[in-house]
Amino acid sequence: MRILKTGKEYQHIYPSIISKELFDACQQVRHNWNKKPFKYGQKEYIFRGLIKCATTGRVVTADTKKKTYSNGDSAEWTYLRTWDPDNHKKKIYVKEEKILQEVEKVFASLSLDPELLGEVIAYIKNSAHLGRIFINNV
């Protein structure tokens, strides 16, 4: 043990209360105390990581809101959240259902040749089959 005032080192005469291993383990816990575990895939949202704001360039995130009514019923809604381009401190919330309706309109307007559609379906079935074989063999 070194005394700061004199700069001299003295022999430690008292027995240790805890072992060095326990001390190191406690220090490790203390240093990791405020770190949150990575939980990116914890909740499944349809648009996670797929939509970016055109003006700010930030990824649009999803947020679930829950409400319990006085009669005991509960409901939950999923909102997509982005930041207001005019006021960066303000967030804009849009119901996920509204975005899904817009995406459905786009998909409804798409059309494929029957021949090309058959090729796409065959490719998807083949790739899904190969994916299952690969997963089962791992």
Short mmCIF file of C-alpha atoms in Angstrom, two decimals:
data_model
loop_
_atom_site.label_atom_id
_atom_site.label_comp_id
_atom_site.label_asym_id
_atom_site.label_seq_id
_atom_site.Cartn_x
_atom_site.Cartn_y
_atom_site.Cartn_z
CA MET A 1 0.00 0.00 0.00
CA ARG A 2 1.40 3.40 -0.96
CA ILE A 3 0.86 6.50 1.15
CA LEU A 4 0.34 9.51 -1.13
CA LYS A 5 1.65 12.10 1.30
CA THR A 6 5.05 10.52 1.90
CA GLY A 7 5.34 8.49 -1.31
CA LYS A 8 6.58 5.50 0.67
CA GLU A 9 5.23 2.00 0.36
CA TYR A 10 4.26 0.08 3.50
CA GLN A 11 3.50 -3.59 4.09
CA HIS A 12 -0.21 -4.40 4.43
CA ILE A 13 -0.76 -6.01 7.86
CA TYR A 14 -4.51 -6.69 7.94
CA PRO A 15 -6.14 -9.85 6.52
CA SER A 16 -8.22 -9.46 3.34
CA ILE A 17 -11.98 -9.27 3.83
CA ILE A 18 -12.77 -10.61 0.34
CA SER A 19 -10.75 -12.49 -2.25
CA LYS A 20 -9.18 -10.83 -5.27
CA GLU A 21 -11.48 -12.85 -7.59
CA LEU A 22 -14.60 -11.59 -5.81
CA PHE A 23 -13.31 -8.01 -5.94
CA ASP A 24 -12.66 -8.29 -9.70
CA ALA A 25 -16.11 -9.80 -10.28
CA CYS A 26 -17.76 -6.95 -8.36
CA GLN A 27 -15.79 -4.36 -10.32
CA GLN A 28 -16.93 -5.97 -13.57
CA VAL A 29 -20.57 -5.74 -12.44
CA ARG A 30 -20.08 -2.14 -11.34
CA HIS A 31 -18.57 -1.09 -14.68
CA ASN A 32 -21.41 -2.74 -16.64
CA TRP A 33 -24.19 -1.44 -14.39
CA ASN A 34 -25.72 1.15 -16.74
CA LYS A 35 -25.27 -0.77 -19.98
CA LYS A 36 -28.45 -2.11 -21.52
CA PRO A 37 -28.39 -5.47 -23.29
CA PHE A 38 -28.86 -5.38 -27.05
CA LYS A 39 -32.54 -6.14 -27.73
CA TYR A 40 -32.97 -5.20 -31.39
CA GLY A 41 -34.95 -8.30 -32.29
CA GLN A 42 -37.09 -8.41 -29.16
CA LYS A 43 -40.28 -7.05 -30.75
CA GLU A 44 -41.42 -7.89 -34.24
CA TYR A 45 -42.52 -4.86 -36.21
CA ILE A 46 -43.44 -5.04 -39.88
CA PHE A 47 -41.43 -2.02 -41.01
CA ARG A 48 -38.44 -2.31 -38.64
CA GLY A 49 -35.39 -0.84 -40.35
CA LEU A 50 -37.13 -0.55 -43.74
CA ILE A 51 -38.31 3.07 -43.81
CA LYS A 52 -36.09 6.15 -43.67
CA CYS A 53 -37.31 9.73 -43.41
CA ALA A 54 -36.83 11.48 -46.76
CA THR A 55 -35.89 14.83 -45.19
CA THR A 56 -33.88 13.88 -42.09
CA GLY A 57 -32.46 10.54 -43.27
CA ARG A 58 -33.22 8.93 -39.90
CA VAL A 59 -34.69 5.44 -39.66
CA VAL A 60 -38.38 5.46 -38.76
CA THR A 61 -38.94 3.49 -35.57
CA ALA A 62 -42.01 1.63 -34.33
CA ASP A 63 -43.62 2.07 -30.94
CA THR A 64 -46.51 0.17 -29.35
CA LYS A 65 -49.02 2.03 -27.19
CA LYS A 66 -51.37 0.18 -24.85
CA LYS A 67 -54.53 1.38 -23.15
CA THR A 68 -56.72 -0.30 -20.54
CA TYR A 69 -60.29 0.94 -20.42
CA SER A 70 -62.36 1.31 -17.25
CA ASN A 71 -64.41 -1.80 -18.13
CA GLY A 72 -61.22 -3.91 -18.13
CA ASP A 73 -60.81 -4.21 -21.89
CA SER A 74 -57.45 -3.31 -23.32
CA ALA A 75 -56.24 -2.29 -26.75
CA GLU A 76 -52.90 -1.64 -28.35
CA TRP A 77 -51.77 0.31 -31.38
CA THR A 78 -48.48 0.45 -33.22
CA TYR A 79 -47.21 3.82 -34.34
CA LEU A 80 -44.33 4.66 -36.62
CA ARG A 81 -42.29 7.51 -35.20
CA THR A 82 -40.03 10.02 -36.95
CA TRP A 83 -38.81 13.53 -36.30
CA ASP A 84 -40.34 16.73 -37.61
CA PRO A 85 -37.97 18.22 -40.22
CA ASP A 86 -38.87 21.78 -39.13
CA ASN A 87 -38.47 21.17 -35.39
CA HIS A 88 -35.94 18.41 -34.63
CA LYS A 89 -37.13 18.16 -31.02
CA LYS A 90 -40.68 17.26 -32.07
CA LYS A 91 -41.69 13.74 -33.09
CA ILE A 92 -44.35 12.79 -35.62
CA TYR A 93 -46.46 9.66 -35.02
CA VAL A 94 -48.35 7.80 -37.76
CA LYS A 95 -50.44 4.67 -37.19
CA GLU A 96 -48.90 1.58 -38.73
CA GLU A 97 -52.31 0.67 -40.19
CA LYS A 98 -52.27 3.82 -42.32
CA ILE A 99 -48.86 2.94 -43.78
CA LEU A 100 -50.00 -0.65 -44.38
CA GLN A 101 -52.99 0.63 -46.37
CA GLU A 102 -50.66 2.68 -48.57
CA VAL A 103 -48.37 -0.32 -49.13
CA GLU A 104 -51.37 -2.50 -49.97
CA LYS A 105 -52.44 0.03 -52.61
CA VAL A 106 -48.98 -0.16 -54.20
CA PHE A 107 -49.02 -3.96 -54.22
CA ALA A 108 -52.54 -4.00 -55.65
CA SER A 109 -51.39 -1.82 -58.54
CA LEU A 110 -48.56 -4.24 -59.43
CA SER A 111 -49.18 -6.87 -62.06
CA LEU A 112 -47.04 -9.64 -63.54
CA ASP A 113 -47.30 -11.68 -66.69
CA PRO A 114 -48.76 -15.11 -65.85
CA GLU A 115 -45.61 -16.74 -67.26
CA LEU A 116 -43.32 -14.54 -65.15
CA LEU A 117 -45.52 -15.06 -62.10
CA GLY A 118 -45.13 -18.84 -62.48
CA GLU A 119 -41.34 -18.46 -62.60
CA VAL A 120 -41.34 -16.27 -59.48
CA ILE A 121 -43.53 -18.73 -57.57
CA ALA A 122 -41.32 -21.65 -58.60
CA TYR A 123 -38.20 -19.75 -57.52
CA ILE A 124 -39.70 -18.90 -54.13
CA LYS A 125 -40.82 -22.49 -53.55
CA ASN A 126 -37.38 -23.80 -54.55
CA SER A 127 -35.51 -21.29 -52.38
CA ALA A 128 -37.80 -21.99 -49.41
CA HIS A 129 -37.22 -25.73 -49.89
CA LEU A 130 -33.45 -25.24 -50.06
CA GLY A 131 -33.60 -22.99 -47.00
CA ARG A 132 -35.41 -25.68 -45.00
CA ILE A 133 -32.88 -28.31 -46.10
CA PHE A 134 -30.01 -26.03 -45.09
CA ILE A 135 -31.56 -25.24 -41.70
CA ASN A 136 -32.29 -28.92 -41.00
CA ASN A 137 -28.71 -29.92 -41.86
CA VAL A 138 -27.09 -27.32 -39.62
#
